[in-house]
mmCIF file of C-alpha atoms in Angstrom:
data_model
loop_
_atom_site.group_PDB
_atom_site.id
_atom_site.type_symbol
_atom_site.label_atom_id
_atom_site.label_comp_id
_atom_site.label_asym_id
_atom_site.label_seq_id
_atom_site.Cartn_x
_atom_site.Cartn_y
_atom_site.Cartn_z
ATOM 1 C CA MET A 278 0.000 0.000 0.000
ATOM 2 C CA ASN A 279 1.441 3.330 -1.045
ATOM 3 C CA SER A 280 1.317 6.127 1.460
ATOM 4 C CA THR A 281 1.433 9.786 0.618
ATOM 5 C CA THR A 282 3.318 12.112 2.909
ATOM 6 C CA VAL A 283 1.592 15.416 3.225
ATOM 7 C CA THR A 284 3.892 18.295 4.153
ATOM 8 C CA PRO A 285 2.005 20.864 6.161
ATOM 9 C CA SER A 286 2.047 24.304 4.605
ATOM 10 C CA VAL A 287 3.905 27.030 6.433
ATOM 11 C CA ARG A 288 1.574 29.828 7.365
ATOM 12 C CA THR A 289 2.393 33.291 8.506
ATOM 13 C CA PRO A 290 1.241 33.577 12.093
ATOM 14 C CA ILE A 291 -1.642 35.941 12.621
ATOM 15 C CA PRO A 292 -0.716 38.686 15.088
ATOM 16 C CA SER A 293 -2.695 38.540 18.283
ATOM 17 C CA ALA A 294 -5.197 41.266 18.920
ATOM 18 C CA SER A 295 -3.003 42.543 21.746
ATOM 19 C CA LYS A 296 -0.240 43.360 19.257
ATOM 20 C CA THR A 297 -2.291 45.211 16.676
ATOM 21 C CA GLY A 298 -4.522 48.236 16.588
ATOM 22 C CA LEU A 299 -4.459 51.766 17.870
ATOM 23 C CA LEU A 300 -4.283 50.889 21.577
ATOM 24 C CA TYR A 301 -1.216 48.719 21.026
ATOM 25 C CA ASP A 302 0.397 51.473 18.952
ATOM 26 C CA LEU A 303 -0.335 53.976 21.721
ATOM 27 C CA ARG A 304 1.263 51.782 24.383
ATOM 28 C CA THR A 305 4.367 51.063 22.302
ATOM 29 C CA PHE A 306 4.643 54.457 20.540
ATOM 30 C CA ARG A 307 4.326 52.627 17.220
ATOM 31 C CA TRP A 308 1.872 55.314 16.137
ATOM 32 C CA ILE A 309 4.963 57.399 15.361
ATOM 33 C CA VAL A 310 5.842 55.056 12.476
ATOM 34 C CA ASN A 311 2.343 53.744 11.685
ATOM 35 C CA PRO A 312 0.551 56.329 9.522
ATOM 36 C CA SER A 313 -2.891 54.781 9.982
ATOM 37 C CA SER A 314 -2.616 55.134 13.761
ATOM 38 C CA SER A 315 -1.200 58.662 13.657
ATOM 39 C CA PHE A 316 -3.944 59.656 11.211
ATOM 40 C CA GLY A 317 -6.586 58.386 13.624
ATOM 41 C CA LEU A 318 -5.001 60.340 16.458
ATOM 42 C CA LEU A 319 -4.737 63.606 14.542
ATOM 43 C CA LEU A 320 -8.397 63.389 13.485
ATOM 44 C CA ILE A 321 -9.685 63.295 17.066
ATOM 45 C CA PRO A 322 -8.968 66.970 17.965
ATOM 46 C CA ILE A 323 -10.242 68.127 14.560
ATOM 47 C CA VAL A 324 -13.565 66.326 15.027
ATOM 48 C CA LEU A 325 -13.908 67.545 18.611
ATOM 49 C CA HIS A 326 -13.093 71.121 17.590
ATOM 50 C CA LEU A 327 -15.644 71.121 14.768
ATOM 51 C CA ASN A 328 -18.304 69.621 17.051
ATOM 52 C CA TRP A 329 -17.611 72.333 19.627
ATOM 53 C CA LEU A 330 -17.911 75.062 17.001
ATOM 54 C CA TYR A 331 -21.076 73.838 15.261
ATOM 55 C CA LEU A 332 -22.854 71.169 17.313
ATOM 56 C CA VAL A 333 -22.497 72.489 20.868
ATOM 57 C CA PRO A 334 -24.058 75.908 20.009
ATOM 58 C CA LEU A 335 -27.055 74.097 18.510
ATOM 59 C CA LEU A 336 -27.528 72.087 21.696
ATOM 60 C CA THR A 337 -26.799 74.814 24.253
ATOM 61 C CA GLY A 338 -27.581 78.028 22.402
ATOM 62 C CA THR A 339 -24.274 79.553 23.524
ATOM 63 C CA HIS A 340 -20.950 80.119 21.796
ATOM 64 C CA THR A 341 -17.831 79.543 23.863
ATOM 65 C CA PRO A 342 -14.204 79.238 22.741
ATOM 66 C CA SER A 343 -13.231 75.728 21.754
ATOM 67 C CA PRO A 344 -10.934 74.046 24.310
ATOM 68 C CA PHE A 345 -9.433 72.085 21.412
ATOM 69 C CA ALA A 346 -8.356 75.147 19.415
ATOM 70 C CA PRO A 347 -4.910 75.390 21.115
ATOM 71 C CA LEU A 348 -4.055 71.973 19.695
ATOM 72 C CA LEU A 349 -4.691 73.145 16.141
ATOM 73 C CA PHE A 350 -3.815 76.851 16.182
ATOM 74 C CA ILE A 351 -1.326 79.107 17.933
ATOM 75 C CA SER A 352 -2.497 80.804 21.119
ATOM 76 C CA TYR A 353 -1.877 84.025 23.056
ATOM 77 C CA PRO A 354 -2.431 86.954 20.670
ATOM 78 C CA THR A 355 -0.991 90.131 22.121
ATOM 79 C CA PRO A 356 -0.868 93.818 21.126
ATOM 80 C CA SER A 357 1.904 94.784 18.736
ATOM 81 C CA PRO A 358 4.749 97.093 19.812
ATOM 82 C CA THR A 359 3.078 99.843 17.786
ATOM 83 C CA GLY A 360 -0.261 99.445 19.571
ATOM 84 C CA ASP A 361 -3.414 97.681 18.415
ATOM 85 C CA ASP A 362 -2.351 97.653 14.771
ATOM 86 C CA VAL A 363 -4.455 95.070 12.922
ATOM 87 C CA ASN A 364 -1.778 94.960 10.227
ATOM 88 C CA ASP A 365 0.887 93.957 12.743
ATOM 89 C CA PRO A 366 -0.511 91.034 14.761
ATOM 90 C CA ARG A 367 1.752 89.603 17.450
ATOM 91 C CA TYR A 368 1.790 86.570 19.711
ATOM 92 C CA ARG A 369 3.491 85.757 22.995
ATOM 93 C CA LYS A 370 4.413 82.381 24.416
ATOM 94 C CA GLY A 371 2.434 80.385 26.995
ATOM 95 C CA TRP A 372 1.829 76.927 28.382
ATOM 96 C CA LEU A 373 -0.800 76.073 25.758
ATOM 97 C CA ASP A 374 2.024 76.106 23.204
ATOM 98 C CA LEU A 375 2.970 72.680 24.587
ATOM 99 C CA ALA A 376 -0.423 71.362 23.458
ATOM 100 C CA PHE A 377 0.224 72.736 19.958
ATOM 101 C CA VAL A 378 3.635 71.038 19.845
ATOM 102 C CA ALA A 379 2.210 67.740 21.132
ATOM 103 C CA TYR A 380 -0.481 67.692 18.456
ATOM 104 C CA TYR A 381 1.920 68.465 15.644
ATOM 105 C CA ILE A 382 4.252 65.694 16.762
ATOM 106 C CA VAL A 383 1.392 63.421 15.684
ATOM 107 C CA VAL A 384 0.875 65.400 12.476
ATOM 108 C CA TRP A 385 4.564 65.152 11.527
ATOM 109 C CA SER A 386 4.508 61.431 12.263
ATOM 110 C CA PHE A 387 1.645 60.968 9.812
ATOM 111 C CA ILE A 388 3.133 63.226 7.134
ATOM 112 C CA ARG A 389 6.588 61.690 7.393
ATOM 113 C CA GLN A 390 5.467 58.078 7.146
ATOM 114 C CA SER A 391 2.862 58.785 4.458
ATOM 115 C CA ILE A 392 5.374 60.535 2.192
ATOM 116 C CA THR A 393 8.080 57.973 2.899
ATOM 117 C CA ILE A 394 5.921 54.888 2.324
ATOM 118 C CA HIS A 395 3.461 56.030 -0.326
ATOM 119 C CA VAL A 396 5.572 58.460 -2.372
ATOM 120 C CA CYS A 397 9.279 57.804 -1.903
ATOM 121 C CA HIS A 398 9.290 54.006 -1.721
ATOM 122 C CA PRO A 399 7.369 53.573 -5.014
ATOM 123 C CA LEU A 400 9.684 56.158 -6.592
ATOM 124 C CA ALA A 401 12.706 54.179 -5.425
ATOM 125 C CA ASN A 402 11.287 50.985 -6.937
ATOM 126 C CA ARG A 403 10.551 52.791 -10.183
ATOM 127 C CA TYR A 404 14.231 53.730 -10.483
ATOM 128 C CA GLY A 405 15.402 50.198 -9.861
ATOM 129 C CA ILE A 406 16.186 50.333 -6.149
ATOM 130 C CA ARG A 407 15.125 46.973 -4.748
ATOM 131 C CA LYS A 408 17.047 46.232 -1.553
ATOM 132 C CA PRO A 409 14.807 46.995 1.433
ATOM 133 C CA GLY A 410 17.537 48.865 3.283
ATOM 134 C CA LYS A 411 18.222 51.202 0.386
ATOM 135 C CA VAL A 412 14.516 51.709 -0.275
ATOM 136 C CA SER A 413 14.081 52.704 3.374
ATOM 137 C CA ARG A 414 16.999 55.159 3.282
ATOM 138 C CA PHE A 415 15.787 56.595 -0.028
ATOM 139 C CA GLY A 416 12.420 57.233 1.611
ATOM 140 C CA GLU A 417 14.019 58.974 4.581
ATOM 141 C CA GLN A 418 16.110 61.248 2.374
ATOM 142 C CA GLY A 419 13.185 61.975 0.054
ATOM 143 C CA TYR A 420 11.126 63.187 2.986
ATOM 144 C CA SER A 421 14.114 65.103 4.351
ATOM 145 C CA LEU A 422 14.530 66.932 1.049
ATOM 146 C CA LEU A 423 10.901 68.048 1.122
ATOM 147 C CA TYR A 424 10.984 69.031 4.793
ATOM 148 C CA TRP A 425 14.321 70.842 4.857
ATOM 149 C CA GLY A 426 13.737 72.440 1.481
ATOM 150 C CA PHE A 427 10.416 73.868 2.667
ATOM 151 C CA PHE A 428 11.592 74.975 6.105
ATOM 152 C CA GLY A 429 14.882 76.307 4.782
ATOM 153 C CA ALA A 430 12.995 78.536 2.341
ATOM 154 C CA TRP A 431 10.433 79.495 4.993
ATOM 155 C CA GLY A 432 13.195 80.327 7.461
ATOM 156 C CA ILE A 433 14.785 82.665 4.913
ATOM 157 C CA ARG A 434 11.426 84.356 4.334
ATOM 158 C CA ILE A 435 10.868 84.839 8.075
ATOM 159 C CA MET A 436 14.371 86.205 8.605
ATOM 160 C CA GLY A 437 13.546 88.717 5.864
ATOM 161 C CA LEU A 438 10.698 89.986 8.053
ATOM 162 C CA LEU A 439 12.965 90.422 11.078
ATOM 163 C CA PRO A 440 15.699 92.943 11.950
ATOM 164 C CA THR A 441 18.197 90.055 11.846
ATOM 165 C CA TRP A 442 18.073 89.768 8.040
ATOM 166 C CA TRP A 443 21.011 87.811 6.786
ATOM 167 C CA PHE A 444 22.626 87.269 10.138
ATOM 168 C CA ASN A 445 22.673 90.869 11.300
ATOM 169 C CA THR A 446 23.931 89.617 14.647
ATOM 170 C CA PRO A 447 23.643 92.808 16.773
ATOM 171 C CA ALA A 448 19.856 92.554 16.369
ATOM 172 C CA PHE A 449 19.897 89.257 18.286
ATOM 173 C CA PHE A 450 20.414 91.225 21.508
ATOM 174 C CA LEU A 451 19.399 94.843 20.916
ATOM 175 C CA ASP A 452 15.901 95.697 22.139
ATOM 176 C CA TYR A 453 15.668 92.421 24.076
ATOM 177 C CA PRO A 454 13.271 90.888 25.141
ATOM 178 C CA HIS A 455 11.762 89.935 21.800
ATOM 179 C CA TRP A 456 8.605 88.440 23.261
ATOM 180 C CA GLN A 457 6.066 89.877 20.801
ATOM 181 C CA MET A 458 6.455 87.405 17.937
ATOM 182 C CA ILE A 459 5.044 87.817 14.456
ATOM 183 C CA PRO A 460 2.565 84.953 13.776
ATOM 184 C CA GLU A 461 4.750 83.295 11.146
ATOM 185 C CA LEU A 462 7.711 83.146 13.500
ATOM 186 C CA LYS A 463 5.676 81.496 16.244
ATOM 187 C CA VAL A 464 4.121 78.904 13.915
ATOM 188 C CA TYR A 465 7.503 78.204 12.327
ATOM 189 C CA TYR A 466 9.219 77.842 15.694
ATOM 190 C CA LEU A 467 6.645 75.511 17.213
ATOM 191 C CA LEU A 468 6.320 73.342 14.103
ATOM 192 C CA GLN A 469 10.084 72.916 14.081
ATOM 193 C CA ALA A 470 9.991 72.055 17.784
ATOM 194 C CA ALA A 471 7.376 69.376 17.091
ATOM 195 C CA TYR A 472 9.477 67.956 14.261
ATOM 196 C CA TRP A 473 12.611 67.682 16.382
ATOM 197 C CA VAL A 474 10.820 66.093 19.338
ATOM 198 C CA GLN A 475 9.249 63.590 16.929
ATOM 199 C CA GLN A 476 12.652 62.760 15.460
ATOM 200 C CA LEU A 477 14.156 62.409 18.933
ATOM 201 C CA LEU A 478 11.415 59.947 19.895
ATOM 202 C CA VAL A 479 12.092 57.877 16.776
ATOM 203 C CA LEU A 480 15.785 57.722 17.652
ATOM 204 C CA ALA A 481 15.502 57.263 21.419
ATOM 205 C CA LEU A 482 12.868 54.515 21.124
ATOM 206 C CA ARG A 483 14.767 52.860 18.236
ATOM 207 C CA LEU A 484 11.617 52.706 16.137
ATOM 208 C CA GLU A 485 13.776 52.598 12.990
ATOM 209 C CA LYS A 486 17.048 50.881 12.155
ATOM 210 C CA PRO A 487 19.838 53.030 13.636
ATOM 211 C CA ARG A 488 22.461 54.656 11.453
ATOM 212 C CA VAL A 489 26.157 54.145 12.072
ATOM 213 C CA ASP A 490 26.384 57.605 13.673
ATOM 214 C CA TYR A 491 23.406 56.837 15.921
ATOM 215 C CA LYS A 492 25.011 58.100 19.143
ATOM 216 C CA GLU A 493 26.068 61.376 17.548
ATOM 217 C CA LEU A 494 22.562 61.860 16.168
ATOM 218 C CA VAL A 495 20.970 61.253 19.574
ATOM 219 C CA VAL A 496 23.293 63.843 21.139
ATOM 220 C CA HIS A 497 22.587 66.247 18.257
ATOM 221 C CA HIS A 498 18.821 65.876 18.669
ATOM 222 C CA PHE A 499 18.971 66.298 22.457
ATOM 223 C CA VAL A 500 21.070 69.456 22.115
ATOM 224 C CA THR A 501 18.767 70.786 19.389
ATOM 225 C CA VAL A 502 15.618 70.223 21.463
ATOM 226 C CA TRP A 503 17.384 71.804 24.465
ATOM 227 C CA LEU A 504 18.276 74.887 22.417
ATOM 228 C CA ILE A 505 14.777 75.147 20.975
ATOM 229 C CA GLY A 506 13.145 74.958 24.396
ATOM 230 C CA TRP A 507 15.462 77.445 26.073
ATOM 231 C CA SER A 508 15.547 79.945 23.218
ATOM 232 C CA TYR A 509 11.746 79.947 23.023
ATOM 233 C CA GLY A 510 11.334 80.119 26.785
ATOM 234 C CA VAL A 511 13.711 83.059 27.302
ATOM 235 C CA ASN A 512 12.528 85.041 24.251
ATOM 236 C CA MET A 513 15.604 84.508 22.060
ATOM 237 C CA THR A 514 13.638 83.422 18.999
ATOM 238 C CA LEU A 515 15.483 85.803 16.653
ATOM 239 C CA LEU A 516 18.723 83.958 17.342
ATOM 240 C CA GLY A 517 16.818 80.678 17.190
ATOM 241 C CA ASN A 518 15.526 81.439 13.698
ATOM 242 C CA ALA A 519 19.096 82.069 12.543
ATOM 243 C CA VAL A 520 20.323 78.787 14.049
ATOM 244 C CA TYR A 521 17.431 76.892 12.446
ATOM 245 C CA LEU A 522 18.251 78.433 9.077
ATOM 246 C CA SER A 523 21.942 77.605 9.288
ATOM 247 C CA MET A 524 21.048 73.946 9.855
ATOM 248 C CA ASP A 525 18.065 73.504 7.539
ATOM 249 C CA VAL A 526 19.488 74.769 4.244
ATOM 250 C CA PRO A 527 22.544 72.454 4.160
ATOM 251 C CA ASP A 528 20.364 69.515 5.244
ATOM 252 C CA ALA A 529 18.239 70.026 2.116
ATOM 253 C CA PHE A 530 21.344 69.920 -0.087
ATOM 254 C CA PHE A 531 22.573 66.866 1.810
ATOM 255 C CA ALA A 532 19.318 64.990 1.223
ATOM 256 C CA PHE A 533 19.361 65.869 -2.488
ATOM 257 C CA SER A 534 22.950 64.666 -2.812
ATOM 258 C CA LYS A 535 22.085 61.406 -1.049
ATOM 259 C CA LEU A 536 19.134 60.783 -3.358
ATOM 260 C CA LEU A 537 21.370 61.192 -6.406
ATOM 261 C CA ASN A 538 23.831 58.818 -4.782
ATOM 262 C CA TYR A 539 21.142 56.160 -4.315
ATOM 263 C CA LEU A 540 20.025 56.648 -7.924
ATOM 264 C CA ASP A 541 23.677 56.279 -9.012
ATOM 265 C CA PHE A 542 23.665 59.356 -11.251
ATOM 266 C CA LYS A 543 27.460 59.437 -11.277
ATOM 267 C CA ILE A 544 28.322 62.814 -12.821
ATOM 268 C CA THR A 545 25.318 64.594 -11.335
ATOM 269 C CA LYS A 546 25.900 63.209 -7.857
ATOM 270 C CA ASN A 547 29.550 64.306 -7.928
ATOM 271 C CA ILE A 548 28.566 67.852 -8.898
ATOM 272 C CA SER A 549 25.802 67.837 -6.288
ATOM 273 C CA PHE A 550 28.260 66.682 -3.640
ATOM 274 C CA ILE A 551 30.633 69.581 -4.347
ATOM 275 C CA VAL A 552 27.738 72.058 -4.151
ATOM 276 C CA PHE A 553 26.589 70.434 -0.914
ATOM 277 C CA LEU A 554 30.105 70.699 0.531
ATOM 278 C CA CYS A 555 30.223 74.439 -0.201
ATOM 279 C CA VAL A 556 26.747 75.042 1.252
ATOM 280 C CA TRP A 557 27.540 72.976 4.347
ATOM 281 C CA THR A 558 30.826 74.830 4.912
ATOM 282 C CA TYR A 559 29.169 78.236 4.655
ATOM 283 C CA PHE A 560 26.053 77.545 6.722
ATOM 284 C CA ARG A 561 27.125 74.926 9.269
ATOM 285 C CA HIS A 562 30.561 76.357 9.989
ATOM 286 C CA TYR A 563 31.072 79.941 8.843
ATOM 287 C CA LEU A 564 27.624 81.220 9.869
ATOM 288 C CA ASN A 565 27.559 79.122 13.025
ATOM 289 C CA LEU A 566 30.932 80.544 14.047
ATOM 290 C CA VAL A 567 29.616 84.038 13.294
ATOM 291 C CA MET A 568 26.713 83.382 15.675
ATOM 292 C CA LEU A 569 28.987 81.911 18.337
ATOM 293 C CA TRP A 570 31.195 84.985 18.119
ATOM 294 C CA SER A 571 28.098 87.152 18.382
ATOM 295 C CA VAL A 572 26.966 85.417 21.580
ATOM 296 C CA TYR A 573 30.473 85.732 23.014
ATOM 297 C CA THR A 574 31.040 89.397 22.138
ATOM 298 C CA GLU A 575 27.588 90.993 21.743
ATOM 299 C CA PHE A 576 25.670 89.483 24.665
ATOM 300 C CA GLU A 577 26.629 92.513 26.773
ATOM 301 C CA THR A 578 24.709 94.810 24.400
ATOM 302 C CA ILE A 579 21.468 93.555 25.932
ATOM 303 C CA PRO A 580 19.774 96.504 27.683
ATOM 304 C CA ASP A 581 20.754 96.722 31.351
ATOM 305 C CA SER A 582 17.082 96.631 32.311
ATOM 306 C CA SER A 583 16.869 93.130 30.818
ATOM 307 C CA LYS A 584 19.934 91.683 32.548
ATOM 308 C CA ARG A 585 17.720 90.231 35.242
ATOM 309 C CA TRP A 586 15.818 87.018 35.907
ATOM 310 C CA VAL A 587 12.230 88.282 36.012
ATOM 311 C CA PRO A 588 10.024 85.810 34.082
ATOM 312 C CA GLU A 589 6.833 87.798 34.638
ATOM 313 C CA GLU A 590 8.432 90.667 32.691
ATOM 314 C CA GLY A 591 9.819 88.371 29.998
ATOM 315 C CA VAL A 592 13.468 89.037 30.867
ATOM 316 C CA TRP A 593 15.910 86.263 31.727
ATOM 317 C CA MET A 594 19.354 87.508 30.720
ATOM 318 C CA VAL A 595 21.411 87.090 33.864
ATOM 319 C CA TRP A 596 25.161 86.715 33.255
ATOM 320 C CA TRP A 597 25.237 82.920 33.022
ATOM 321 C CA MET A 598 22.647 82.836 30.219
ATOM 322 C CA LYS A 599 25.487 83.811 27.890
ATOM 323 C CA TRP A 600 27.087 80.424 28.517
ATOM 324 C CA GLN A 601 23.731 78.647 28.460
ATOM 325 C CA MET A 602 23.505 79.772 24.819
ATOM 326 C CA PHE A 603 27.175 79.480 23.914
ATOM 327 C CA GLY A 604 27.696 75.974 25.339
ATOM 328 C CA PRO A 605 24.994 74.062 23.401
ATOM 329 C CA MET A 606 25.765 76.013 20.212
ATOM 330 C CA MET A 607 29.431 75.063 20.560
ATOM 331 C CA MET A 608 28.416 71.431 21.101
ATOM 332 C CA LEU A 609 26.455 71.556 17.840
ATOM 333 C CA GLN A 610 29.528 72.965 16.128
ATOM 334 C CA ILE A 611 31.667 70.112 17.467
ATOM 335 C CA LEU A 612 29.162 67.575 16.122
ATOM 336 C CA ASN A 613 29.139 69.410 12.795
ATOM 337 C CA LEU A 614 32.943 69.215 12.704
ATOM 338 C CA PHE A 615 32.716 65.461 13.262
ATOM 339 C CA TRP A 616 30.423 65.154 10.244
ATOM 340 C CA TYR A 617 32.584 67.616 8.315
ATOM 341 C CA TYR A 618 35.546 65.281 8.774
ATOM 342 C CA LEU A 619 33.496 62.447 7.279
ATOM 343 C CA ILE A 620 32.406 64.695 4.416
ATOM 344 C CA LEU A 621 36.033 65.595 3.676
ATOM 345 C CA ARG A 622 36.833 61.882 3.559
ATOM 346 C CA VAL A 623 34.232 61.547 0.838
ATOM 347 C CA LEU A 624 35.759 64.550 -0.947
ATOM 348 C CA TYR A 625 39.148 62.827 -0.907
ATOM 349 C CA ARG A 626 37.567 59.652 -2.284
ATOM 350 C CA THR A 627 35.803 61.693 -4.961
ATOM 351 C CA ILE A 628 39.077 63.305 -6.057
ATOM 352 C CA THR A 629 41.025 60.038 -6.078
ATOM 353 C CA THR A 630 38.365 57.753 -7.582
ATOM 354 C CA GLY A 631 36.050 60.194 -9.370
ATOM 355 C CA ASP A 632 33.036 58.871 -7.468
ATOM 356 C CA ALA A 633 31.282 60.448 -4.480
ATOM 357 C CA ASP A 634 30.176 57.051 -3.258
ATOM 358 C CA ASP A 635 28.773 58.217 0.026
ATOM 359 C CA VAL A 636 27.868 61.446 1.774
ATOM 360 C CA ARG A 637 28.346 61.576 5.529
ATOM 361 C CA SER A 638 28.347 58.580 7.859
ATOM 362 C CA ASP A 639 25.074 57.101 6.705
ATOM 363 C CA ASP A 640 24.366 53.387 7.108
ATOM 364 C CA GLU A 641 22.845 52.302 3.833
ATOM 365 C CA GLY A 642 21.000 49.543 5.621
ATOM 366 C CA GLU A 643 21.869 46.752 3.207
ATOM 367 C CA ASP A 644 20.086 43.737 4.648
ATOM 368 C CA ASP A 645 22.343 41.280 2.901
ATOM 369 C CA GLU A 646 25.608 43.223 3.283
ATOM 370 C CA PRO A 647 25.637 44.662 6.772
ATOM 371 C CA ASN A 648 29.386 44.946 7.154
ATOM 372 C CA LYS A 649 30.732 45.525 3.686
ATOM 373 C CA LYS A 650 30.117 49.201 3.099
ATOM 374 C CA GLU A 651 32.755 51.605 4.327
ATOM 375 C CA LYS A 652 31.398 54.267 6.598
#
């Protein structure tokens, strides 16, 4: 009698209910990298706000300010320095700004993952990139190009509305405190804060595969969030805008150069790398050193009436605040010099081999070749 051996089919295990869904993503912070969960979260305040605006008045017959508005819009309008000029609206800071930042951490999580997964990954596949690690990195740099390109341009526009136009450093300190912010500056500042906190969470919780320079990036993000929080809290947003700008513009050029590298456009990527090197040198080093020198030499130009620690008057500039600004900015410069060294290594390789094979210490994430690529 012949017997037939039946080999059981291998089935992909079905995730348990406890490891799927919005509640699981909330507990594990997976909503940061799961666009469907972050989308559900960002809809909740919108729905509640609209119900408060349109449904509650129908039921109660009264109109009251929506408690959900601070999540969606900036708070604390204040009179302008020139009086109640409707053409010069101003805003001050306040605790509700934390709610705005928290909400837009969710928004950035959704936008980032949606663009990365649904726009950049298909584009990578279309251009012949197949390895999962490279597809993932292509998606990250594609999103970075869009983000830094937009915020770099927006930062330039905002600086053009301020007395600090093109790093007019004395204006960082003259007429301090600068607590009456133009609306664009406040929105820009808080959206950037939300972005950096979101990125820090991704790194700190290891929600994505770490890069080779993971430790340096964690330090960089901590220092950046520290600078953002302090500069906003002590009304040094004019200097903060300049620091943002000096970082954002070269990051856009870096992302573009990386994308060309992934696409293996040899001549174009070499030209792009040289342009990136020049932009990085000017913004990340020359302008950053200009700002460091300004903090070191021009801090004393702050009005004497503001060299006090009186939060209720918006003044915080006691003597040690000079070093509170100088220290973290110098730490950023040291990190930038570390990356600059790696960039110069690539420049040397470009000159000797004619191929800018890599830009900065970025782990390409090759799943099948984890140790072969030189960093």
